[in-house]
C-alpha cells in the first residue's frame, strides 16, 4: 500500500495541550460572561436593538443548544440598562362610556402612588363632603335660599287667594289637588244650597270658578318655575360648596401631573363626575350599600408597575398564550351570567414590555391560536387592544373594549431556520415586520482566544452551578470534546448546553470519587458513562457482528465485495458499523440495478448516488463502444431503509472489482461519496464510522492489515478515540485518505488502477485494463449474439 495515502497518528486528532492554560484549576480563571464567537449574530442583534425605524424586529435562528436564548437575554439586558425606564400605565374609568376604559401614563414607578392618591381622595371626600354639606354656614345659606323662594311662592299664592276671595270663591287643598268652592256671605255652601241659588247667580259662580281655575293653573306654573329656580340655586350652592372642598385636592393633582395630558384629562373628568354624583357621598341607610358599589368607578387599575426597574424592561414569555401576551379581561359570575369592569383588566407581557423588549419562542407562539396574527397587527399599528378571544361558551358577557393603548416595544423571536424560511416564503407580512435576522453558528474557529474563552465558560458554569473546579487537564479534555462534537480539528462546538451537561456529569463522577478537583479522568468517565446510558442498541448491533449474525469479513480478499461504513442514528446519538456491499456484473443492457430501490428500501439520495455510478463508468469505459452489461448491487443483510450517498464510492469499488476479477482487501472499510468525474467527496460521521469498524475488527482480532479509507476532504474532521490512535501508532490499524476512485481502488486491491493512453486504452495488468478487457468481451459477445439472432 502506498505510504502517501496513509495518515500519521498526529493527523487523527487535534489535542489540546494543558500547558496553554496559565492556571492550576478554574478557581484562578475569570468567569466568562461574554459570548464565544457568534460575531455575525451579535452584530445583527446590536443593529436590531439600535435601529429605531418601524419593522426592524429581530428573528434569531440557530441550532438547539447554542445558548442563543441565554445570549440574547444577556445582550438585550445589557442594552436595556442604558435606556430610561418607561412610564407606568394605569387603566381608569371612562365616565362618558364605562365600556371603553382609558389608559393613562404616569412616571416610572409612580403608578401605585397615583392609585393610592385617587383612592385617598375618594376616602377623604366621603368624610369632607358630608361635613361641608351639613355645616352651619351651608345650612344658613340653604335657609336663606329656601326662605327667599318660600316668600316668592307665598306672594303668588296669597295673590291667588285674594283674587278668589274677591269673587267669593275659596281655594282648598285636597289629596287630589286644589278645589274651588263658592262662598255666600263668607260661608261655604253645600251643593244642595248651590242648587237653590238663582240661576243667574249659579252661572256667575261657574264663570268665576272657571276663571279662578285658569288662574290656579297659571299660578302653579309660576310656582313650578320658582321651585325649579330654587332647586337650581340649591344645586349651585351644593356644587359650589363641594367644588370648594374639591379644589384644594385637585390643585395638588394638577401641580403634580403637569404635562401629563392623559392624567389631567382624567382629573377633569373625575372632578366633573364627582360633582354630578354628590348625593352618593351622603350615606342614608340602604343607599350606603349601593354607594359602595358605585365608588368602584373611581378605582385606578395599575396595569404596569415599573417600580424598582433600572433601564428598559426585558421580558421573556415562556408561555405565549393569547392572554399571557396581550392581556386578560377577567369575569365575575352574577345571576347566571358573567360581568366585568375596567378594574378586572390585566396587562400581558407585551404591555409590560412596553418601552423595552419582549423575547418569544416562535414554535410556542405558532402553537397558540390567534397569537401570531394579533402580534403582527399590534407591531404594525403600534396599538394594543386588550380584548377577549372567541370562547364558544355561549355565556352572556358584559361587553368591555378598552381604548387601544399605544405601544413601542422591540420583539425578539427565537426559532429554527426551517420556520424562518417558511414564514419568509409564505407570510407576506413577516418580511415587513422582522427585517433583522440574527443567525447563531453552532461552531467556532479553534484558536488561542477561543480556547481560553472555553476555560472562562467552564469557570462560569462551575461558579453558577456550584461545581468543583476543573484542572488544566480537565479543561483540555473539555476543549477536545468541543472539537469532537463538531468533528473538526480546527473548530469547537458552540452548543454550550451540551458542554455544560458534560461539566455537570464530570463533577458528579469527581465527587463520587471523593476528589476536590475535576480531572481529565473524570471528564473521560463522564463521556463513557454518557455513552453507556445511550448505547444499548449499539451493543445489540455489535453482538450481531461478534456472533456472525451479520456477516462481515475483516480479513482476506473477495471479488465484488467491499465493507462500507454506515451510520446508525437514534435521536441525538449516532454510531458507526460496517455494512457489506456486493456487486455482480454480467452481460445485458439494464445498466446498474439497485436492489434496495427495487425493494423500496432506498432513499432518494442513495438512488442518486447509484445513478452517478453509471455516469462514471460511461465516462471511463464507454468512449469508443457502448456498455453491454448489467450490474446488480446491494447492501447485504439490510432490512431497513437505506439513504445517503456516502456508500457510493464503496459501491463503485465493488463493481470495478467484479468487472476486473481482482479481489478487494476485506480488512479495509470504505466511506465517501463519488461524483461522475471520479472525485471522492466528503461525508458526515467520519469518526463514528471509523470507530465502529475498529470495534468490529478489535473483537474479531486485529491483524495489522486492517483499516479504514476516507475522503481526503474529511481528514480535517478526524477526532478519533485515543484507543484507535494507539492502534495506529502500533501499526495494528491504518487510516487511508483518497481523493479519487483511482487512488481508492489501488489501496483496496494493491494493483494500480491504470493510466489511459492517447486512445483511451489502459495498460494490461492494471485494474482498469482488466475492466476494459471484460467490457470488450461483453461487447463482442453481444455483437455475435445479435448476428446469430438476425440469421
PDB file of C-alpha atoms in Angstrom, residues 127-309:
ATOM      1  CA  UNK A 127     -65.759  62.481  55.061  1.00  0.00           C
ATOM      2  CA  UNK A 128     -65.269  66.086  53.929  1.00  0.00           C
ATOM      3  CA  UNK A 129     -68.245  66.461  51.610  1.00  0.00           C
ATOM      4  CA  UNK A 130     -70.875  65.374  54.174  1.00  0.00           C
ATOM      5  CA  UNK A 131     -69.237  67.675  56.710  1.00  0.00           C
ATOM      6  CA  UNK A 132     -69.286  70.618  54.319  1.00  0.00           C
ATOM      7  CA  UNK A 133     -72.894  69.934  53.307  1.00  0.00           C
ATOM      8  CA  UNK A 134     -74.021  69.758  56.919  1.00  0.00           C
ATOM      9  CA  UNK A 135     -72.013  72.718  58.177  1.00  0.00           C
ATOM     10  CA  UNK A 136     -73.673  75.704  59.862  1.00  0.00           C
ATOM     11  CA  UNK A 137     -72.588  78.017  57.073  1.00  0.00           C
ATOM     12  CA  UNK A 138     -74.050  75.764  54.411  1.00  0.00           C
ATOM     13  CA  UNK A 139     -77.296  75.341  56.388  1.00  0.00           C
ATOM     14  CA  UNK A 140     -77.652  79.112  56.754  1.00  0.00           C
ATOM     15  CA  UNK A 141     -77.192  79.617  53.029  1.00  0.00           C
ATOM     16  CA  UNK A 142     -79.712  76.901  52.354  1.00  0.00           C
ATOM     17  CA  UNK A 143     -82.189  78.531  54.741  1.00  0.00           C
ATOM     18  CA  UNK A 144     -81.796  81.902  53.039  1.00  0.00           C
ATOM     19  CA  UNK A 145     -82.437  80.376  49.650  1.00  0.00           C
ATOM     20  CA  UNK A 146     -85.345  78.404  50.994  1.00  0.00           C
ATOM     21  CA  UNK A 147     -86.858  81.449  52.684  1.00  0.00           C
ATOM     22  CA  UNK A 148     -86.347  83.516  49.580  1.00  0.00           C
ATOM     23  CA  UNK A 149     -88.240  81.135  47.341  1.00  0.00           C
ATOM     24  CA  UNK A 150     -90.810  80.336  50.012  1.00  0.00           C
ATOM     25  CA  UNK A 151     -91.617  84.039  50.234  1.00  0.00           C
ATOM     26  CA  UNK A 152     -91.876  84.296  46.468  1.00  0.00           C
ATOM     27  CA  UNK A 153     -94.229  81.329  46.442  1.00  0.00           C
ATOM     28  CA  UNK A 154     -96.233  82.744  49.314  1.00  0.00           C
ATOM     29  CA  UNK A 155     -96.685  86.044  47.455  1.00  0.00           C
ATOM     30  CA  UNK A 156     -98.158  84.451  44.345  1.00  0.00           C
ATOM     31  CA  UNK A 157    -100.265  82.055  46.378  1.00  0.00           C
ATOM     32  CA  UNK A 158    -101.626  84.912  48.534  1.00  0.00           C
ATOM     33  CA  UNK A 159    -102.391  86.871  45.395  1.00  0.00           C
ATOM     34  CA  UNK A 160    -104.285  83.888  44.006  1.00  0.00           C
ATOM     35  CA  UNK A 161    -106.219  83.508  47.203  1.00  0.00           C
ATOM     36  CA  UNK A 162    -107.146  87.211  47.276  1.00  0.00           C
ATOM     37  CA  UNK A 163    -108.372  87.065  43.685  1.00  0.00           C
ATOM     38  CA  UNK A 164    -110.530  84.072  44.570  1.00  0.00           C
ATOM     39  CA  UNK A 165    -111.979  85.684  47.707  1.00  0.00           C
ATOM     40  CA  UNK A 166    -112.766  88.780  45.703  1.00  0.00           C
ATOM     41  CA  UNK A 167    -115.030  86.580  43.627  1.00  0.00           C
ATOM     42  CA  UNK A 168    -116.454  84.809  46.728  1.00  0.00           C
ATOM     43  CA  UNK A 169    -114.505  81.639  45.931  1.00  0.00           C
ATOM     44  CA  UNK A 170    -112.392  79.675  48.370  1.00  0.00           C
ATOM     45  CA  UNK A 171    -109.397  77.547  47.262  1.00  0.00           C
ATOM     46  CA  UNK A 172    -108.958  74.416  49.366  1.00  0.00           C
ATOM     47  CA  UNK A 173    -106.078  71.881  49.132  1.00  0.00           C
ATOM     48  CA  UNK A 174    -107.111  68.235  48.928  1.00  0.00           C
ATOM     49  CA  UNK A 175    -105.280  64.966  48.437  1.00  0.00           C
ATOM     50  CA  UNK A 176    -106.055  65.128  44.737  1.00  0.00           C
ATOM     51  CA  UNK A 177    -105.057  68.733  44.224  1.00  0.00           C
ATOM     52  CA  UNK A 178    -106.795  72.099  44.690  1.00  0.00           C
ATOM     53  CA  UNK A 179    -110.553  72.551  44.907  1.00  0.00           C
ATOM     54  CA  UNK A 180    -112.577  75.749  44.297  1.00  0.00           C
ATOM     55  CA  UNK A 181    -115.773  76.252  46.346  1.00  0.00           C
ATOM     56  CA  UNK A 182    -118.304  79.150  46.303  1.00  0.00           C
ATOM     57  CA  UNK A 183    -118.885  81.423  49.339  1.00  0.00           C
ATOM     58  CA  UNK A 184    -122.165  83.100  50.254  1.00  0.00           C
ATOM     59  CA  UNK A 185    -121.970  85.720  52.944  1.00  0.00           C
ATOM     60  CA  UNK A 186    -118.427  84.494  53.659  1.00  0.00           C
ATOM     61  CA  UNK A 187    -119.540  80.949  54.262  1.00  0.00           C
ATOM     62  CA  UNK A 188    -119.094  77.805  52.227  1.00  0.00           C
ATOM     63  CA  UNK A 189    -122.319  76.414  50.817  1.00  0.00           C
ATOM     64  CA  UNK A 190    -123.205  72.819  50.138  1.00  0.00           C
ATOM     65  CA  UNK A 191    -124.002  71.511  46.676  1.00  0.00           C
ATOM     66  CA  UNK A 192    -127.711  71.430  47.634  1.00  0.00           C
ATOM     67  CA  UNK A 193    -127.571  75.055  48.721  1.00  0.00           C
ATOM     68  CA  UNK A 194    -125.793  75.916  45.461  1.00  0.00           C
ATOM     69  CA  UNK A 195    -128.648  74.355  43.505  1.00  0.00           C
ATOM     70  CA  UNK A 196    -131.169  76.524  45.350  1.00  0.00           C
ATOM     71  CA  UNK A 197    -129.358  79.721  44.290  1.00  0.00           C
ATOM     72  CA  UNK A 198    -130.859  81.773  41.469  1.00  0.00           C
ATOM     73  CA  UNK A 199    -129.919  80.603  38.039  1.00  0.00           C
ATOM     74  CA  UNK A 200    -128.125  83.794  37.231  1.00  0.00           C
ATOM     75  CA  UNK A 201    -126.024  83.585  40.428  1.00  0.00           C
ATOM     76  CA  UNK A 202    -125.146  79.971  39.684  1.00  0.00           C
ATOM     77  CA  UNK A 203    -123.950  80.913  36.212  1.00  0.00           C
ATOM     78  CA  UNK A 204    -121.863  83.743  37.634  1.00  0.00           C
ATOM     79  CA  UNK A 205    -120.231  81.389  40.180  1.00  0.00           C
ATOM     80  CA  UNK A 206    -119.470  78.891  37.439  1.00  0.00           C
ATOM     81  CA  UNK A 207    -117.944  81.605  35.318  1.00  0.00           C
ATOM     82  CA  UNK A 208    -115.829  82.889  38.230  1.00  0.00           C
ATOM     83  CA  UNK A 209    -114.759  79.392  39.248  1.00  0.00           C
ATOM     84  CA  UNK A 210    -113.583  78.702  35.691  1.00  0.00           C
ATOM     85  CA  UNK A 211    -111.576  81.926  35.705  1.00  0.00           C
ATOM     86  CA  UNK A 212    -110.026  81.121  39.093  1.00  0.00           C
ATOM     87  CA  UNK A 213    -109.115  77.609  37.891  1.00  0.00           C
ATOM     88  CA  UNK A 214    -107.257  79.153  34.980  1.00  0.00           C
ATOM     89  CA  UNK A 215    -105.600  81.486  37.449  1.00  0.00           C
ATOM     90  CA  UNK A 216    -104.667  78.491  39.614  1.00  0.00           C
ATOM     91  CA  UNK A 217    -103.048  76.765  36.626  1.00  0.00           C
ATOM     92  CA  UNK A 218    -101.133  79.908  35.732  1.00  0.00           C
ATOM     93  CA  UNK A 219    -100.085  80.432  39.342  1.00  0.00           C
ATOM     94  CA  UNK A 220     -98.842  76.893  39.710  1.00  0.00           C
ATOM     95  CA  UNK A 221     -96.828  77.166  36.510  1.00  0.00           C
ATOM     96  CA  UNK A 222     -95.226  80.184  38.077  1.00  0.00           C
ATOM     97  CA  UNK A 223     -94.747  78.245  41.310  1.00  0.00           C
ATOM     98  CA  UNK A 224     -93.025  75.441  39.402  1.00  0.00           C
ATOM     99  CA  UNK A 225     -90.662  77.952  37.876  1.00  0.00           C
ATOM    100  CA  UNK A 226     -89.930  79.279  41.329  1.00  0.00           C
ATOM    101  CA  UNK A 227     -89.325  75.715  42.558  1.00  0.00           C
ATOM    102  CA  UNK A 228     -87.018  74.927  39.648  1.00  0.00           C
ATOM    103  CA  UNK A 229     -85.148  78.128  40.296  1.00  0.00           C
ATOM    104  CA  UNK A 230     -84.966  77.130  43.950  1.00  0.00           C
ATOM    105  CA  UNK A 231     -83.598  73.691  43.035  1.00  0.00           C
ATOM    106  CA  UNK A 232     -81.105  75.217  40.622  1.00  0.00           C
ATOM    107  CA  UNK A 233     -79.854  77.683  43.208  1.00  0.00           C
ATOM    108  CA  UNK A 234     -79.645  74.963  45.844  1.00  0.00           C
ATOM    109  CA  UNK A 235     -77.741  72.749  43.403  1.00  0.00           C
ATOM    110  CA  UNK A 236     -75.394  75.607  42.580  1.00  0.00           C
ATOM    111  CA  UNK A 237     -74.831  76.139  46.266  1.00  0.00           C
ATOM    112  CA  UNK A 238     -74.169  72.435  46.777  1.00  0.00           C
ATOM    113  CA  UNK A 239     -71.819  72.241  43.760  1.00  0.00           C
ATOM    114  CA  UNK A 240     -70.011  75.415  44.815  1.00  0.00           C
ATOM    115  CA  UNK A 241     -69.607  74.095  48.335  1.00  0.00           C
ATOM    116  CA  UNK A 242     -68.432  70.707  47.008  1.00  0.00           C
ATOM    117  CA  UNK A 243     -66.160  72.416  44.483  1.00  0.00           C
ATOM    118  CA  UNK A 244     -64.561  74.438  47.257  1.00  0.00           C
ATOM    119  CA  UNK A 245     -63.830  71.124  49.006  1.00  0.00           C
ATOM    120  CA  UNK A 246     -62.543  69.500  45.786  1.00  0.00           C
ATOM    121  CA  UNK A 247     -60.500  72.448  44.669  1.00  0.00           C
ATOM    122  CA  UNK A 248     -57.800  72.085  47.291  1.00  0.00           C
ATOM    123  CA  UNK A 249     -57.320  68.416  46.423  1.00  0.00           C
ATOM    124  CA  UNK A 250     -57.363  68.880  42.654  1.00  0.00           C
ATOM    125  CA  UNK A 251     -54.935  71.784  42.682  1.00  0.00           C
ATOM    126  CA  UNK A 252     -52.322  69.399  44.100  1.00  0.00           C
ATOM    127  CA  UNK A 253     -53.171  66.786  41.430  1.00  0.00           C
ATOM    128  CA  UNK A 254     -52.792  69.347  38.639  1.00  0.00           C
ATOM    129  CA  UNK A 255     -49.474  70.566  40.002  1.00  0.00           C
ATOM    130  CA  UNK A 256     -48.038  67.075  40.414  1.00  0.00           C
ATOM    131  CA  UNK A 257     -49.121  65.805  36.997  1.00  0.00           C
ATOM    132  CA  UNK A 258     -48.462  68.956  34.982  1.00  0.00           C
ATOM    133  CA  UNK A 259     -47.566  67.914  31.430  1.00  0.00           C
ATOM    134  CA  UNK A 260     -49.398  64.578  31.676  1.00  0.00           C
ATOM    135  CA  UNK A 261     -52.288  65.259  29.314  1.00  0.00           C
ATOM    136  CA  UNK A 262     -53.924  61.906  29.891  1.00  0.00           C
ATOM    137  CA  UNK A 263     -53.864  62.278  33.672  1.00  0.00           C
ATOM    138  CA  UNK A 264     -55.050  65.904  33.573  1.00  0.00           C
ATOM    139  CA  UNK A 265     -57.893  64.943  31.262  1.00  0.00           C
ATOM    140  CA  UNK A 266     -58.870  62.146  33.646  1.00  0.00           C
ATOM    141  CA  UNK A 267     -58.710  64.518  36.651  1.00  0.00           C
ATOM    142  CA  UNK A 268     -61.077  66.957  34.929  1.00  0.00           C
ATOM    143  CA  UNK A 269     -63.481  64.144  34.082  1.00  0.00           C
ATOM    144  CA  UNK A 270     -63.184  62.804  37.646  1.00  0.00           C
ATOM    145  CA  UNK A 271     -63.995  66.180  39.156  1.00  0.00           C
ATOM    146  CA  UNK A 272     -66.987  66.620  36.881  1.00  0.00           C
ATOM    147  CA  UNK A 273     -68.290  63.132  37.732  1.00  0.00           C
ATOM    148  CA  UNK A 274     -67.848  63.753  41.455  1.00  0.00           C
ATOM    149  CA  UNK A 275     -69.872  66.964  41.242  1.00  0.00           C
ATOM    150  CA  UNK A 276     -72.584  65.155  39.285  1.00  0.00           C
ATOM    151  CA  UNK A 277     -72.836  62.440  41.934  1.00  0.00           C
ATOM    152  CA  UNK A 278     -72.562  64.346  45.215  1.00  0.00           C
ATOM    153  CA  UNK A 279     -75.653  62.606  46.601  1.00  0.00           C
ATOM    154  CA  UNK A 280     -73.703  59.315  46.715  1.00  0.00           C
ATOM    155  CA  UNK A 281     -71.374  60.842  49.320  1.00  0.00           C
ATOM    156  CA  UNK A 282     -74.232  61.370  51.771  1.00  0.00           C
ATOM    157  CA  UNK A 283     -74.950  57.989  53.463  1.00  0.00           C
ATOM    158  CA  UNK A 284     -78.615  57.233  54.141  1.00  0.00           C
ATOM    159  CA  UNK A 285     -79.413  53.635  55.156  1.00  0.00           C
ATOM    160  CA  UNK A 286     -79.710  51.284  52.180  1.00  0.00           C
ATOM    161  CA  UNK A 287     -78.189  53.923  49.981  1.00  0.00           C
ATOM    162  CA  UNK A 288     -74.907  53.322  51.818  1.00  0.00           C
ATOM    163  CA  UNK A 289     -74.614  49.826  50.383  1.00  0.00           C
ATOM    164  CA  UNK A 290     -75.382  50.924  46.808  1.00  0.00           C
ATOM    165  CA  UNK A 291     -72.913  53.794  47.146  1.00  0.00           C
ATOM    166  CA  UNK A 292     -70.060  51.406  47.967  1.00  0.00           C
ATOM    167  CA  UNK A 293     -70.687  49.591  44.677  1.00  0.00           C
ATOM    168  CA  UNK A 294     -70.914  52.953  42.972  1.00  0.00           C
ATOM    169  CA  UNK A 295     -67.500  54.059  44.281  1.00  0.00           C
ATOM    170  CA  UNK A 296     -65.765  51.301  42.296  1.00  0.00           C
ATOM    171  CA  UNK A 297     -65.959  53.649  39.326  1.00  0.00           C
ATOM    172  CA  UNK A 298     -63.248  55.752  40.949  1.00  0.00           C
ATOM    173  CA  UNK A 299     -60.680  52.974  41.277  1.00  0.00           C
ATOM    174  CA  UNK A 300     -57.360  53.108  39.403  1.00  0.00           C
ATOM    175  CA  UNK A 301     -56.190  49.822  37.878  1.00  0.00           C
ATOM    176  CA  UNK A 302     -52.371  49.780  37.714  1.00  0.00           C
ATOM    177  CA  UNK A 303     -51.646  47.733  34.578  1.00  0.00           C
ATOM    178  CA  UNK A 304     -47.866  48.187  34.501  1.00  0.00           C
ATOM    179  CA  UNK A 305     -45.823  48.986  37.589  1.00  0.00           C
ATOM    180  CA  UNK A 306     -42.143  49.633  36.867  1.00  0.00           C
ATOM    181  CA  UNK A 307     -41.166  50.257  40.469  1.00  0.00           C
ATOM    182  CA  UNK A 308     -37.511  49.414  41.004  1.00  0.00           C
ATOM    183  CA  UNK A 309     -36.837  48.973  37.285  1.00  0.00           C
TER     184      UNK A 309
END
